[in-house]
Amino acid sequence: MPNRRQFLKDAAATAGVVFTGCHLLNRKAHAQTATAGRRPVMVGGRRVITIDVHAHVIVPEAEALMGIKTPSADASVIEGSMMADRFQRMDEWRTDMQALSIRPIWYTLERDLVAKVNHLQNERLAALCAAHPERFVGFASVALQYPEMAAEQLEEGVKKYNLRGAAITGQINGEELSSRKFDPFWKKAEELDCLIFMHPAGIPELDKRLAGGGYLSNVIGYPVETTIFLSHLIFDGTLDRFPGLKICTAHAGGYLPSYAGRSDYGCVRSPSSCTGAKKHASEYLRQLYFDSIIFTPEGLRHLVAECGAGQIMLGTDYPFPWSTTTVDQVFQTPGLSDAERRSILGETAARLLKIKV
Ligand SMILES: [Zn+2]
């Protein structure tokens, strides 16, 4: 496998920065950028590096390969003025770092094309993260329609490109990710001890029901897809087959964390439906991770009560304006200790994403 250190050195040099080591982050870098207009987040007198696990990015050249023309003003692009805008918003929102992900829209592509698309994306994202190590880490793009290939891409992403896991959606061309055909990918993710960030893309089968007012395809469709994804991983035994998996779902895990009692009781009502899981559904919440995009301090308090503060990480959905006060929300949430606040704001993400702060 090509040398990661050399790749990152070249990438950073191309971007006009100096590569300083495998662990690209250090206190000095944070201290330097913290004085450039950012308001550092302090908890109990201690500085916390806040890490946003839900931030979108697009690589226009990769979209072009798929026949998509990216609007020049798309805020998901990180080039030119979009870069400055992103840094400014991050400072305003008080997020020191973003874990960048590209939403998968390549699951229907044939093997050669998707390999090109994903390779380009992973290379570009790696170069971007190497150029701005105090602000970005990235998730790899993987072609889950070819599970063995996705496993290889994940390994290359982590080992060669210094990416910290992969970004996926909740189903692959109508197939649930709990299907045994995806086990090679889950096995590799567990082996690499990296974070898998799942972002829903909606449920095409529900488009007709969710049409009309209320933006239901997103508002309801996304959390339902996430709930289905997690429920299959639980009840089809994927989380038991790979207990070391680290999976973070977007939008606070959809409806599952707030309604897991029904999932548990479903197994009382219909025990024969629940032979695939070793534990109650609610118990798996303590081995899954969730972003904090749940909109209210009371919602976050309840998520903490169901899942534990150590399972929750800051999320903003950048650049989409769903949550611009996500840091404030952590401070407004009742009942959290300073240690729990630090955990949600950045410490858990730093550990899972292997960020040295
Ligand atoms: Zn999002």
Tab-separated table of C-alpha atoms in Angstrom, residues 28-229:
chain	number	residue	atom	x	y	z
A	28	LYS	CA	-0.247	24.936	19.356
A	29	ALA	CA	-2.300	24.799	16.163
A	30	HIS	CA	-5.503	25.194	18.124
A	31	ALA	CA	-4.038	28.034	20.153
A	32	GLN	CA	-2.956	29.862	17.012
A	33	THR	CA	-6.332	29.595	15.331
A	34	ALA	CA	-8.183	30.290	18.566
A	35	THR	CA	-6.746	33.782	18.612
A	36	ALA	CA	-7.945	34.530	15.075
A	37	GLY	CA	-11.434	35.681	16.062
A	38	ARG	CA	-12.876	32.506	17.504
A	39	ARG	CA	-14.468	32.453	20.921
A	40	PRO	CA	-13.063	29.370	22.615
A	41	VAL	CA	-15.586	27.138	24.332
A	42	MET	CA	-14.809	26.700	28.003
A	43	VAL	CA	-16.380	24.172	30.377
A	44	GLY	CA	-15.516	24.290	34.047
A	45	GLY	CA	-12.559	26.528	33.295
A	46	ARG	CA	-11.166	24.141	30.686
A	47	ARG	CA	-10.935	24.762	26.965
A	48	VAL	CA	-12.846	22.228	24.902
A	49	ILE	CA	-12.089	21.678	21.225
A	50	THR	CA	-15.595	21.417	19.783
A	51	ILE	CA	-15.996	18.852	17.025
A	52	ASP	CA	-18.949	18.761	14.624
A	53	VAL	CA	-19.485	15.221	13.320
A	54	HIS	CA	-22.182	16.219	10.823
A	55	ALA	CA	-20.823	18.595	8.179
A	56	HIS	CA	-21.330	18.238	4.450
A	57	VAL	CA	-18.861	18.744	1.648
A	58	ILE	CA	-18.933	18.225	-2.119
A	59	VAL	CA	-16.112	17.567	-4.576
A	60	PRO	CA	-17.362	19.152	-7.833
A	61	GLU	CA	-14.978	17.196	-10.070
A	62	ALA	CA	-16.354	13.936	-8.688
A	63	GLU	CA	-19.907	15.155	-9.253
A	64	ALA	CA	-18.939	16.018	-12.832
A	65	LEU	CA	-17.840	12.410	-13.334
A	66	MET	CA	-21.404	11.461	-12.379
A	67	GLY	CA	-22.863	13.994	-14.820
A	68	ILE	CA	-23.826	16.489	-12.129
A	69	LYS	CA	-22.989	20.169	-12.468
A	70	THR	CA	-22.357	21.648	-9.039
A	71	PRO	CA	-23.562	25.261	-8.686
A	72	SER	CA	-20.562	27.521	-8.121
A	73	ALA	CA	-22.193	29.023	-5.040
A	74	ASP	CA	-22.945	25.685	-3.411
A	75	ALA	CA	-21.901	26.118	0.200
A	76	SER	CA	-20.884	22.464	0.444
A	77	VAL	CA	-17.936	23.154	-1.853
A	78	ILE	CA	-14.721	24.048	-0.103
A	79	GLU	CA	-12.959	26.343	-2.522
A	80	GLY	CA	-12.321	30.059	-2.746
A	81	SER	CA	-14.905	32.202	-1.003
A	82	MET	CA	-16.820	29.112	0.123
A	83	MET	CA	-13.817	28.187	2.239
A	84	ALA	CA	-13.744	31.608	3.908
A	85	ASP	CA	-17.501	31.449	4.478
A	86	ARG	CA	-17.196	28.049	6.097
A	87	PHE	CA	-14.485	29.196	8.476
A	88	GLN	CA	-16.523	32.277	9.361
A	89	ARG	CA	-19.651	30.207	10.068
A	90	MET	CA	-17.651	27.717	12.096
A	91	ASP	CA	-16.330	30.567	14.203
A	92	GLU	CA	-19.817	32.008	14.633
A	93	TRP	CA	-21.241	28.616	15.566
A	94	ARG	CA	-18.237	27.947	17.799
A	95	THR	CA	-17.313	24.668	16.162
A	96	ASP	CA	-13.547	24.302	16.130
A	97	MET	CA	-13.523	21.295	13.850
A	98	GLN	CA	-15.721	19.542	11.337
A	99	ALA	CA	-15.691	15.859	10.429
A	100	LEU	CA	-16.470	16.199	6.729
A	101	SER	CA	-18.670	13.756	4.866
A	102	ILE	CA	-19.893	13.483	1.295
A	103	ARG	CA	-23.445	12.236	0.980
A	104	PRO	CA	-23.411	9.037	-1.069
A	105	ILE	CA	-25.169	9.440	-4.407
A	106	TRP	CA	-23.083	6.821	-6.210
A	107	TYR	CA	-24.674	3.532	-5.210
A	108	THR	CA	-26.153	2.922	-8.662
A	109	LEU	CA	-22.878	3.435	-10.554
A	110	GLU	CA	-21.046	0.566	-12.156
A	111	ARG	CA	-17.756	-0.617	-10.717
A	112	ASP	CA	-15.181	1.311	-12.782
A	113	LEU	CA	-16.951	4.649	-12.566
A	114	VAL	CA	-17.692	4.457	-8.862
A	115	ALA	CA	-14.075	3.519	-8.196
A	116	LYS	CA	-12.983	6.695	-9.994
A	117	VAL	CA	-15.546	8.853	-8.187
A	118	ASN	CA	-14.678	7.537	-4.749
A	119	HIS	CA	-10.937	7.663	-5.343
A	120	LEU	CA	-11.114	11.284	-6.397
A	121	GLN	CA	-13.271	12.181	-3.416
A	122	ASN	CA	-11.038	10.425	-0.920
A	123	GLU	CA	-7.904	11.960	-2.352
A	124	ARG	CA	-9.369	15.485	-2.357
A	125	LEU	CA	-10.781	15.166	1.125
A	126	ALA	CA	-7.480	13.856	2.431
A	127	ALA	CA	-5.619	16.791	0.890
A	128	LEU	CA	-8.086	19.257	2.374
A	129	CYS	CA	-7.776	17.740	5.837
A	130	ALA	CA	-3.995	17.661	5.588
A	131	ALA	CA	-4.007	21.335	4.613
A	132	HIS	CA	-6.261	22.334	7.533
A	133	PRO	CA	-5.584	19.807	10.251
A	134	GLU	CA	-6.809	22.074	13.042
A	135	ARG	CA	-10.229	22.397	11.387
A	136	PHE	CA	-11.028	19.253	9.417
A	137	VAL	CA	-10.975	15.500	9.486
A	138	GLY	CA	-12.829	13.478	6.878
A	139	PHE	CA	-14.892	10.360	6.241
A	140	ALA	CA	-14.129	8.170	3.236
A	141	SER	CA	-16.528	7.550	0.360
A	142	VAL	CA	-17.165	3.858	-0.226
A	143	ALA	CA	-19.072	1.937	-2.915
A	144	LEU	CA	-21.352	-0.208	-0.793
A	145	GLN	CA	-23.094	-1.669	-3.843
A	146	TYR	CA	-19.875	-3.700	-4.020
A	147	PRO	CA	-19.308	-4.597	-0.355
A	148	GLU	CA	-15.852	-6.164	-0.783
A	149	MET	CA	-14.717	-3.122	-2.713
A	150	ALA	CA	-16.174	-0.850	-0.034
A	151	ALA	CA	-14.114	-2.690	2.573
A	152	GLU	CA	-10.965	-2.134	0.510
A	153	GLN	CA	-11.802	1.546	0.010
A	154	LEU	CA	-12.363	1.948	3.728
A	155	GLU	CA	-8.989	0.412	4.498
A	156	GLU	CA	-7.264	2.596	1.934
A	157	GLY	CA	-9.135	5.642	3.212
A	158	VAL	CA	-7.981	5.071	6.763
A	159	LYS	CA	-4.473	3.754	6.157
A	160	LYS	CA	-3.377	5.750	3.129
A	161	TYR	CA	-5.488	8.888	3.273
A	162	ASN	CA	-5.731	9.351	7.040
A	163	LEU	CA	-9.520	9.532	6.851
A	164	ARG	CA	-11.272	8.557	10.062
A	165	GLY	CA	-14.006	6.216	8.867
A	166	ALA	CA	-16.703	6.294	6.199
A	167	ALA	CA	-19.979	8.058	5.477
A	168	ILE	CA	-22.866	5.871	4.342
A	169	THR	CA	-26.648	6.006	3.925
A	170	GLY	CA	-29.271	3.783	5.542
A	171	GLN	CA	-29.923	1.359	2.674
A	172	ILE	CA	-28.224	0.399	-0.553
A	173	ASN	CA	-30.477	0.304	-3.609
A	174	GLY	CA	-33.317	-1.074	-1.516
A	175	GLU	CA	-31.235	-3.569	0.452
A	176	GLU	CA	-30.850	-3.324	4.205
A	177	LEU	CA	-27.325	-2.991	5.512
A	178	SER	CA	-28.005	-5.821	7.947
A	179	SER	CA	-27.910	-8.235	4.996
A	180	ARG	CA	-25.010	-10.685	5.299
A	181	LYS	CA	-23.692	-9.447	1.965
A	182	PHE	CA	-22.517	-6.282	3.725
A	183	ASP	CA	-20.685	-8.160	6.474
A	184	PRO	CA	-17.261	-7.736	4.782
A	185	PHE	CA	-17.677	-3.978	5.157
A	186	TRP	CA	-18.789	-4.162	8.788
A	187	LYS	CA	-15.983	-6.611	9.553
A	188	LYS	CA	-13.421	-4.215	8.094
A	189	ALA	CA	-14.896	-1.240	9.955
A	190	GLU	CA	-14.671	-3.151	13.227
A	191	GLU	CA	-11.131	-4.304	12.467
A	192	LEU	CA	-9.989	-0.752	11.653
A	193	ASP	CA	-11.762	0.598	14.756
A	194	CYS	CA	-13.036	3.561	12.770
A	195	LEU	CA	-16.278	5.536	12.932
A	196	ILE	CA	-19.059	4.940	10.411
A	197	PHE	CA	-21.290	7.981	9.987
A	198	MET	CA	-24.742	7.139	8.650
A	199	HIS	CA	-26.746	9.928	7.019
A	200	PRO	CA	-30.212	9.127	5.674
A	201	ALA	CA	-31.293	9.980	2.146
A	202	GLY	CA	-35.022	9.437	2.433
A	203	ILE	CA	-37.304	6.528	1.604
A	204	PRO	CA	-38.378	6.458	-2.063
A	205	GLU	CA	-41.236	4.052	-1.259
A	206	LEU	CA	-42.770	6.737	0.949
A	207	ASP	CA	-42.453	9.636	-1.495
A	208	LYS	CA	-46.152	9.600	-2.331
A	209	ARG	CA	-47.244	9.498	1.314
A	210	LEU	CA	-44.788	12.226	2.256
A	211	ALA	CA	-45.640	14.596	-0.600
A	212	GLY	CA	-47.376	17.892	0.127
A	213	GLY	CA	-46.781	20.422	2.865
A	214	GLY	CA	-44.442	20.189	5.788
A	215	TYR	CA	-41.239	19.076	4.004
A	216	LEU	CA	-42.201	15.595	5.169
A	217	SER	CA	-39.830	13.733	2.852
A	218	ASN	CA	-37.031	15.141	4.959
A	219	VAL	CA	-38.637	15.942	8.318
A	220	ILE	CA	-40.251	12.518	8.667
A	221	GLY	CA	-38.528	10.494	5.936
A	222	TYR	CA	-35.004	10.958	7.264
A	223	PRO	CA	-35.620	9.973	10.882
A	224	VAL	CA	-37.776	7.046	9.757
A	225	GLU	CA	-34.997	5.791	7.491
A	226	THR	CA	-32.504	6.095	10.336
A	227	THR	CA	-34.844	4.246	12.679
A	228	ILE	CA	-35.272	1.424	10.165
A	229	PHE	CA	-31.512	1.223	9.554
